[in-house]
PDB file of C-alpha atoms and ligand atoms in Angstrom:
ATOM      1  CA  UNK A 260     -34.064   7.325 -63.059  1.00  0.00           C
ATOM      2  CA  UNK A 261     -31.348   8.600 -60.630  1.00  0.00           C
ATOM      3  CA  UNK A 262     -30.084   6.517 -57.677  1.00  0.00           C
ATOM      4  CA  UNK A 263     -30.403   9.484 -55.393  1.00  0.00           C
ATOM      5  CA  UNK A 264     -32.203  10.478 -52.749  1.00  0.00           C
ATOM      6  CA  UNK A 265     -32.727  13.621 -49.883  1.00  0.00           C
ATOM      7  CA  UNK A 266     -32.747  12.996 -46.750  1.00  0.00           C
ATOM      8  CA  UNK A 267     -34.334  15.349 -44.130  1.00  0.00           C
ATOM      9  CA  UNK A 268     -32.204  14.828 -40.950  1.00  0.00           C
ATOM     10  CA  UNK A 269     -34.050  15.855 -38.027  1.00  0.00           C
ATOM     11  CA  UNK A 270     -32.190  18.441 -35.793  1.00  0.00           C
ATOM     12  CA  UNK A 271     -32.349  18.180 -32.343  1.00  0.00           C
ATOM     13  CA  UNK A 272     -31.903  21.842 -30.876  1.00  0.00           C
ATOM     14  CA  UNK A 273     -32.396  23.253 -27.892  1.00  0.00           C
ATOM     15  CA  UNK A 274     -31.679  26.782 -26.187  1.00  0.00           C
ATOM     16  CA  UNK A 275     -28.097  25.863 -26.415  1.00  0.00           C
ATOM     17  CA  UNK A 276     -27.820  25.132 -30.189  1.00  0.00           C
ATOM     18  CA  UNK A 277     -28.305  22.467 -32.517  1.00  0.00           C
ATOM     19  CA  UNK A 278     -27.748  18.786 -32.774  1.00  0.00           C
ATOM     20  CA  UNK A 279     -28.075  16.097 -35.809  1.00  0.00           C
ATOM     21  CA  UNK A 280     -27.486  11.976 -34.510  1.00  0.00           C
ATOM     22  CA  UNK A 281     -27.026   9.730 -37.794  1.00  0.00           C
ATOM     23  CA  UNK A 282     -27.619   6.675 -36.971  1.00  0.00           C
ATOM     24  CA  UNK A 283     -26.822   3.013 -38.711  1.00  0.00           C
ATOM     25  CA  UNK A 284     -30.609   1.799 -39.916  1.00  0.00           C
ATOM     26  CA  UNK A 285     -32.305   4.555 -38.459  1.00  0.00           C
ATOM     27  CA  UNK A 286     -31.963   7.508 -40.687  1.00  0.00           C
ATOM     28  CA  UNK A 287     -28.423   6.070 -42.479  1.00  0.00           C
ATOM     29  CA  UNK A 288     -29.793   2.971 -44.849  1.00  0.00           C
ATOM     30  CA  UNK A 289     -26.752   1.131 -44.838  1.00  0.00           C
ATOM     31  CA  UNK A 290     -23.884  -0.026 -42.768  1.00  0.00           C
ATOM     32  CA  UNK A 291     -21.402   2.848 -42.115  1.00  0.00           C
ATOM     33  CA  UNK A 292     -18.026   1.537 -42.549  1.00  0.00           C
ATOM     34  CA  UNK A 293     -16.479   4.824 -43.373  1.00  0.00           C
ATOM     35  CA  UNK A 294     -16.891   8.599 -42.644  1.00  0.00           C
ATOM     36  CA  UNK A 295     -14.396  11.148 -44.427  1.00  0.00           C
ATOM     37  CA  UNK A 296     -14.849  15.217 -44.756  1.00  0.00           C
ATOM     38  CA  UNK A 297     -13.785  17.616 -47.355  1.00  0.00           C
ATOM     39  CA  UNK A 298     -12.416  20.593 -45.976  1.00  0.00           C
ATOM     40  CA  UNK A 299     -10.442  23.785 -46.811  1.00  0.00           C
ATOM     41  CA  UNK A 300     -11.736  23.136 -50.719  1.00  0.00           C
ATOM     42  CA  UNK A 301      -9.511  26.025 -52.585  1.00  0.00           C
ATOM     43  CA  UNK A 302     -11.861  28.798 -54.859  1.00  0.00           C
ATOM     44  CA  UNK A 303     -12.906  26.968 -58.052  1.00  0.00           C
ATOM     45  CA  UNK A 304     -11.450  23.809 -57.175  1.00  0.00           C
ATOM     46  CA  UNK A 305     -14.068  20.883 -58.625  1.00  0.00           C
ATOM     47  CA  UNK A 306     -13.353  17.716 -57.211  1.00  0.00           C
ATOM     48  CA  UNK A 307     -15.040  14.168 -57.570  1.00  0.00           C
ATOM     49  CA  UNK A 308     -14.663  13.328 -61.501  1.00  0.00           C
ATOM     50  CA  UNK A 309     -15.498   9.482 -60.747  1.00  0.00           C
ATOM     51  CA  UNK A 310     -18.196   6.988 -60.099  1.00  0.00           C
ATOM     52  CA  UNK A 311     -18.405   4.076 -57.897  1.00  0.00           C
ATOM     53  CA  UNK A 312     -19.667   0.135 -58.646  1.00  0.00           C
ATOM     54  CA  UNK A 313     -20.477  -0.766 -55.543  1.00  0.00           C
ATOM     55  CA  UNK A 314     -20.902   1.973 -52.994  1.00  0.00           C
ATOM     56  CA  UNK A 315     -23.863   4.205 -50.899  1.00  0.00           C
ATOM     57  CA  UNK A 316     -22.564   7.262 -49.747  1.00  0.00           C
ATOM     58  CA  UNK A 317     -24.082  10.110 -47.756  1.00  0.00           C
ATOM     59  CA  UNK A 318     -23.056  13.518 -48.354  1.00  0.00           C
ATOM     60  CA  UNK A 319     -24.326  16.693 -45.586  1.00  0.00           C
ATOM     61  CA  UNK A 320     -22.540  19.739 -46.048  1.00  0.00           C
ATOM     62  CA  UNK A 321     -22.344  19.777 -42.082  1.00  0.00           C
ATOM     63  CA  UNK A 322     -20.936  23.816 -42.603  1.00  0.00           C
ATOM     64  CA  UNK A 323     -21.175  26.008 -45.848  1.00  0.00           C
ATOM     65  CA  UNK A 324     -22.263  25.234 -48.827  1.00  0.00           C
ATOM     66  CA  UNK A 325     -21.323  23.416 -52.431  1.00  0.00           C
ATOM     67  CA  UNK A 326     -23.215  22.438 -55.043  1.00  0.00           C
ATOM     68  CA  UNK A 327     -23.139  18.108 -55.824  1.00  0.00           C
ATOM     69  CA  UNK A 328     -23.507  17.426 -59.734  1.00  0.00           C
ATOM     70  CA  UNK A 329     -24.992  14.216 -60.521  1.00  0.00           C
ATOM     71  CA  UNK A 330     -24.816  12.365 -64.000  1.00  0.00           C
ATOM     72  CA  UNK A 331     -26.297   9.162 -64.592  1.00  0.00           C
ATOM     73  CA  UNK A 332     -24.887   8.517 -67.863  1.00  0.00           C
ATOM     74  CA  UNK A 333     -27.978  10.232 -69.204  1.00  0.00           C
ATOM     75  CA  UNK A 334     -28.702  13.236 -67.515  1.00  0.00           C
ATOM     76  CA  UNK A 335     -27.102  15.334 -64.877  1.00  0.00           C
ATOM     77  CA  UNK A 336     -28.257  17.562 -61.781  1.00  0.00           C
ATOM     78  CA  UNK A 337     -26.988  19.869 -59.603  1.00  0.00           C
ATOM     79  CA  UNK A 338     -27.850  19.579 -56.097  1.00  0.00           C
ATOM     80  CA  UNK A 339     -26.881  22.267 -53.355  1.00  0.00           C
ATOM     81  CA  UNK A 340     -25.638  21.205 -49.947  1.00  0.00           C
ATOM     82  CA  UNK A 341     -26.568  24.375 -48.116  1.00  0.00           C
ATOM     83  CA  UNK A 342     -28.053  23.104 -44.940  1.00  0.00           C
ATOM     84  CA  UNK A 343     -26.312  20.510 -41.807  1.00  0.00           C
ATOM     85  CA  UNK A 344     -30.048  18.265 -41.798  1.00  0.00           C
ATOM     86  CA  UNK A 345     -29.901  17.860 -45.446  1.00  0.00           C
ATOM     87  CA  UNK A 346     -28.324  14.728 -46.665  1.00  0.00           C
ATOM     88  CA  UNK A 347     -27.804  13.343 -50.133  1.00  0.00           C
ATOM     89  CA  UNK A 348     -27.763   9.770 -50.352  1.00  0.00           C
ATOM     90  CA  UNK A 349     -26.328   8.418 -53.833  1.00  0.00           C
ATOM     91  CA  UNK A 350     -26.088   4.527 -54.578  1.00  0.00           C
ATOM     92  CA  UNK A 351     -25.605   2.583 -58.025  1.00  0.00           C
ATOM     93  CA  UNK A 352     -23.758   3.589 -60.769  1.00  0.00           C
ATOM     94  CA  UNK A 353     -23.009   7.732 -60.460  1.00  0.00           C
ATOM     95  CA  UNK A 354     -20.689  10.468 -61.790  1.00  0.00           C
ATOM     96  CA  UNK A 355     -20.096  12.575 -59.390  1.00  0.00           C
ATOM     97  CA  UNK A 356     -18.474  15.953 -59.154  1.00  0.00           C
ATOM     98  CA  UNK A 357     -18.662  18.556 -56.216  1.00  0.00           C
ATOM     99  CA  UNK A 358     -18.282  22.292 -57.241  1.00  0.00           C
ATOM    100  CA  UNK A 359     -18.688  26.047 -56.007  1.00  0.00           C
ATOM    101  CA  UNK A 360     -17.744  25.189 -52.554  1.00  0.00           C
ATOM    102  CA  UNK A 361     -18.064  28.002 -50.173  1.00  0.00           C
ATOM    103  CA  UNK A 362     -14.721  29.003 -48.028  1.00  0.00           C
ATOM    104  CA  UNK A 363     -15.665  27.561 -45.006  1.00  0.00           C
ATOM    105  CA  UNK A 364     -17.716  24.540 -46.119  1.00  0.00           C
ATOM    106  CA  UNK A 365     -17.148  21.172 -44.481  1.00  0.00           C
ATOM    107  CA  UNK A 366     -18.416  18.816 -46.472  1.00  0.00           C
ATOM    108  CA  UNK A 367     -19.104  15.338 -44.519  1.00  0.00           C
ATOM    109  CA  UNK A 368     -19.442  12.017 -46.360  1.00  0.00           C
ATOM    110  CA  UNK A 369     -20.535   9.066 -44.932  1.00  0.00           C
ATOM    111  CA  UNK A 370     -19.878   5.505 -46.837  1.00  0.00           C
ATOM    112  CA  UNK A 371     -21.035   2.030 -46.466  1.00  0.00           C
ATOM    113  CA  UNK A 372     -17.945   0.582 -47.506  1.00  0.00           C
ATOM    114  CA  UNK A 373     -13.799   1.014 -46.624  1.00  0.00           C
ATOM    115  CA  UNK A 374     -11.501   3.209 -49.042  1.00  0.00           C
ATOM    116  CA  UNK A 375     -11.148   0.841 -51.892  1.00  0.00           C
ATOM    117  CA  UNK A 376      -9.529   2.756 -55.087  1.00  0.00           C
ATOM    118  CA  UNK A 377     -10.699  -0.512 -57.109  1.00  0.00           C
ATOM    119  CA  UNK A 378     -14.617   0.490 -56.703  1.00  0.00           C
ATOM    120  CA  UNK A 379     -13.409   3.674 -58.443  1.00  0.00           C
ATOM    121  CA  UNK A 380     -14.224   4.526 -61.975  1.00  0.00           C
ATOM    122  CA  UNK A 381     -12.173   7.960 -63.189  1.00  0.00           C
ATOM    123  CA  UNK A 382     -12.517   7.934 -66.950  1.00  0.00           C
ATOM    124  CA  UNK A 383     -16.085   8.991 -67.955  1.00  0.00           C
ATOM    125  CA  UNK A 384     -15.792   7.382 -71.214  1.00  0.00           C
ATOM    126  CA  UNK A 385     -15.039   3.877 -68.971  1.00  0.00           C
ATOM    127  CA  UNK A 386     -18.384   4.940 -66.752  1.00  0.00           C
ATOM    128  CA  UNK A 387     -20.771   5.263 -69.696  1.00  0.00           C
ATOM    129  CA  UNK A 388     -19.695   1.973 -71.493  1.00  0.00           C
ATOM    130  CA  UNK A 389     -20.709   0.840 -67.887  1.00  0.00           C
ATOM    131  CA  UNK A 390     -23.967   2.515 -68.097  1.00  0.00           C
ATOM    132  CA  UNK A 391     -24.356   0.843 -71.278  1.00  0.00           C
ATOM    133  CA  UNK A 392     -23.355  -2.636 -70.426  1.00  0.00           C
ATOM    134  CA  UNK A 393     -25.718  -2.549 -67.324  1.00  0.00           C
ATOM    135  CA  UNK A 394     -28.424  -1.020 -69.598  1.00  0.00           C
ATOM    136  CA  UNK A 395     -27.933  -4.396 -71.510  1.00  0.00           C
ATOM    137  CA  UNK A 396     -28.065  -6.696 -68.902  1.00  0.00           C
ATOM    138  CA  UNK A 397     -31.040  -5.260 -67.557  1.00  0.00           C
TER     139      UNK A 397
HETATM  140  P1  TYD B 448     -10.062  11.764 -54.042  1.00  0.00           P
HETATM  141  O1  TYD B 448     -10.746  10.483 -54.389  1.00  0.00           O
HETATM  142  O2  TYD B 448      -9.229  12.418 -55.068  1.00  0.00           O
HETATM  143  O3  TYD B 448     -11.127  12.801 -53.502  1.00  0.00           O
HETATM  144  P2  TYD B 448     -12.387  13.423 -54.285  1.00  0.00           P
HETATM  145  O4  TYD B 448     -12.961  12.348 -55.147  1.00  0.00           O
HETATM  146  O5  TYD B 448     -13.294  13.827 -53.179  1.00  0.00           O
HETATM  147  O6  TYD B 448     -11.941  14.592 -55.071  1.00  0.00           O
HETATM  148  O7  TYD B 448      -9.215  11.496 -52.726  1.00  0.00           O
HETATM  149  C1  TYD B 448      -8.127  12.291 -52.349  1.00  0.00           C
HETATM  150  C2  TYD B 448      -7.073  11.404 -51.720  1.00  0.00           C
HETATM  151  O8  TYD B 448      -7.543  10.833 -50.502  1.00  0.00           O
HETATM  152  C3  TYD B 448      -6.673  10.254 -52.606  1.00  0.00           C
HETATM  153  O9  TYD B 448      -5.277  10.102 -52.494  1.00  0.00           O
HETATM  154  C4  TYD B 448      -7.368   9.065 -52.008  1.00  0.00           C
HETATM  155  C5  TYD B 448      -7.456   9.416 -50.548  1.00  0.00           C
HETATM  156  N1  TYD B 448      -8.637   8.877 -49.851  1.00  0.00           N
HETATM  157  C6  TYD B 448      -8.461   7.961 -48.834  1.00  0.00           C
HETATM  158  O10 TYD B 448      -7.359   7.544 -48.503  1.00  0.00           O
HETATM  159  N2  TYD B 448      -9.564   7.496 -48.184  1.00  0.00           N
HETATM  160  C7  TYD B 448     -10.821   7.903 -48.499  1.00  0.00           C
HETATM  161  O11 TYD B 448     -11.801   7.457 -47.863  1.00  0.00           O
HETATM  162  C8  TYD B 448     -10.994   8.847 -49.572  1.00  0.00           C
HETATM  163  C9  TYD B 448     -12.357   9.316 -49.977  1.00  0.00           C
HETATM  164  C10 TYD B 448      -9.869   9.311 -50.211  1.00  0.00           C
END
């Protein structure tokens, strides 16, 4: 089972344009102690290559497009960001990686937790002996 989850923001437009309000409890699960965004991601570039142990993270491609690849340990997906009112929320114990990003995507992030490189896990092979040790204690 993955620890993921879309979420349909609803877009507030009018005759003037568009509008998406994230909101703490509302349509953002968690307490938002953090928001970041990826921008000016050069052609080919992949970035993420880590998990986290204790984070929840929403990710909108809020302009543009890239595609968010997924790996629990046991199988991986590929999820495009293509759209500002679709979110991907991602908790528990994830590799991540975020690929094919178009030119002009900005790629918003949203975290319930501060920068903390500790939380970070950048060697696969230390992720899945995570998986597994979890997996035991279960
Ligand atoms: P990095 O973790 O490499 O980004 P990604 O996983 O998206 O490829 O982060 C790039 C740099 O930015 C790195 O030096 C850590 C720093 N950083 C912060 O200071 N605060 C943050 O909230 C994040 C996400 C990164």
């Amino acid at each position: 089972m993955y620890n993921y989850e879309l979420i349909n923001f609803q877009t507030l437009g009018d005759e003037r344009g568009s509008l998406i309000a994230i909101e703490e409890g509302y349509n953002a699960p968690f307490e938002i102690k953090r928001v970041y965004y990826i921008f000016d991601t050069k052609k080919g570039v992949i970035r993420g290559y880590h998990a986290h142990i204790n984070l929840k993270q929403i990710a909108i491609a809020v302009k543009g497009s890239c595609t968010f690849v997924i790996d629990n340990g046991k199988q991986r997906e590929e999820i495009l960001l293509d759209n500002p009112n679709k979110g991907l929320l991602i908790e528990g114990l994830i590799w991540r990686e975020m690929k094919d990003f178009s030119e002009d995507c900005v790629l918003l992030v949203i975290a319930s937790e501060h920068y903390d490189e500790t939380d970070y896990i950048r060697d696969y092979q230390k992720f899945i002996d995570k998986v597994i040790e979890n997996d035991k204690n279960k």
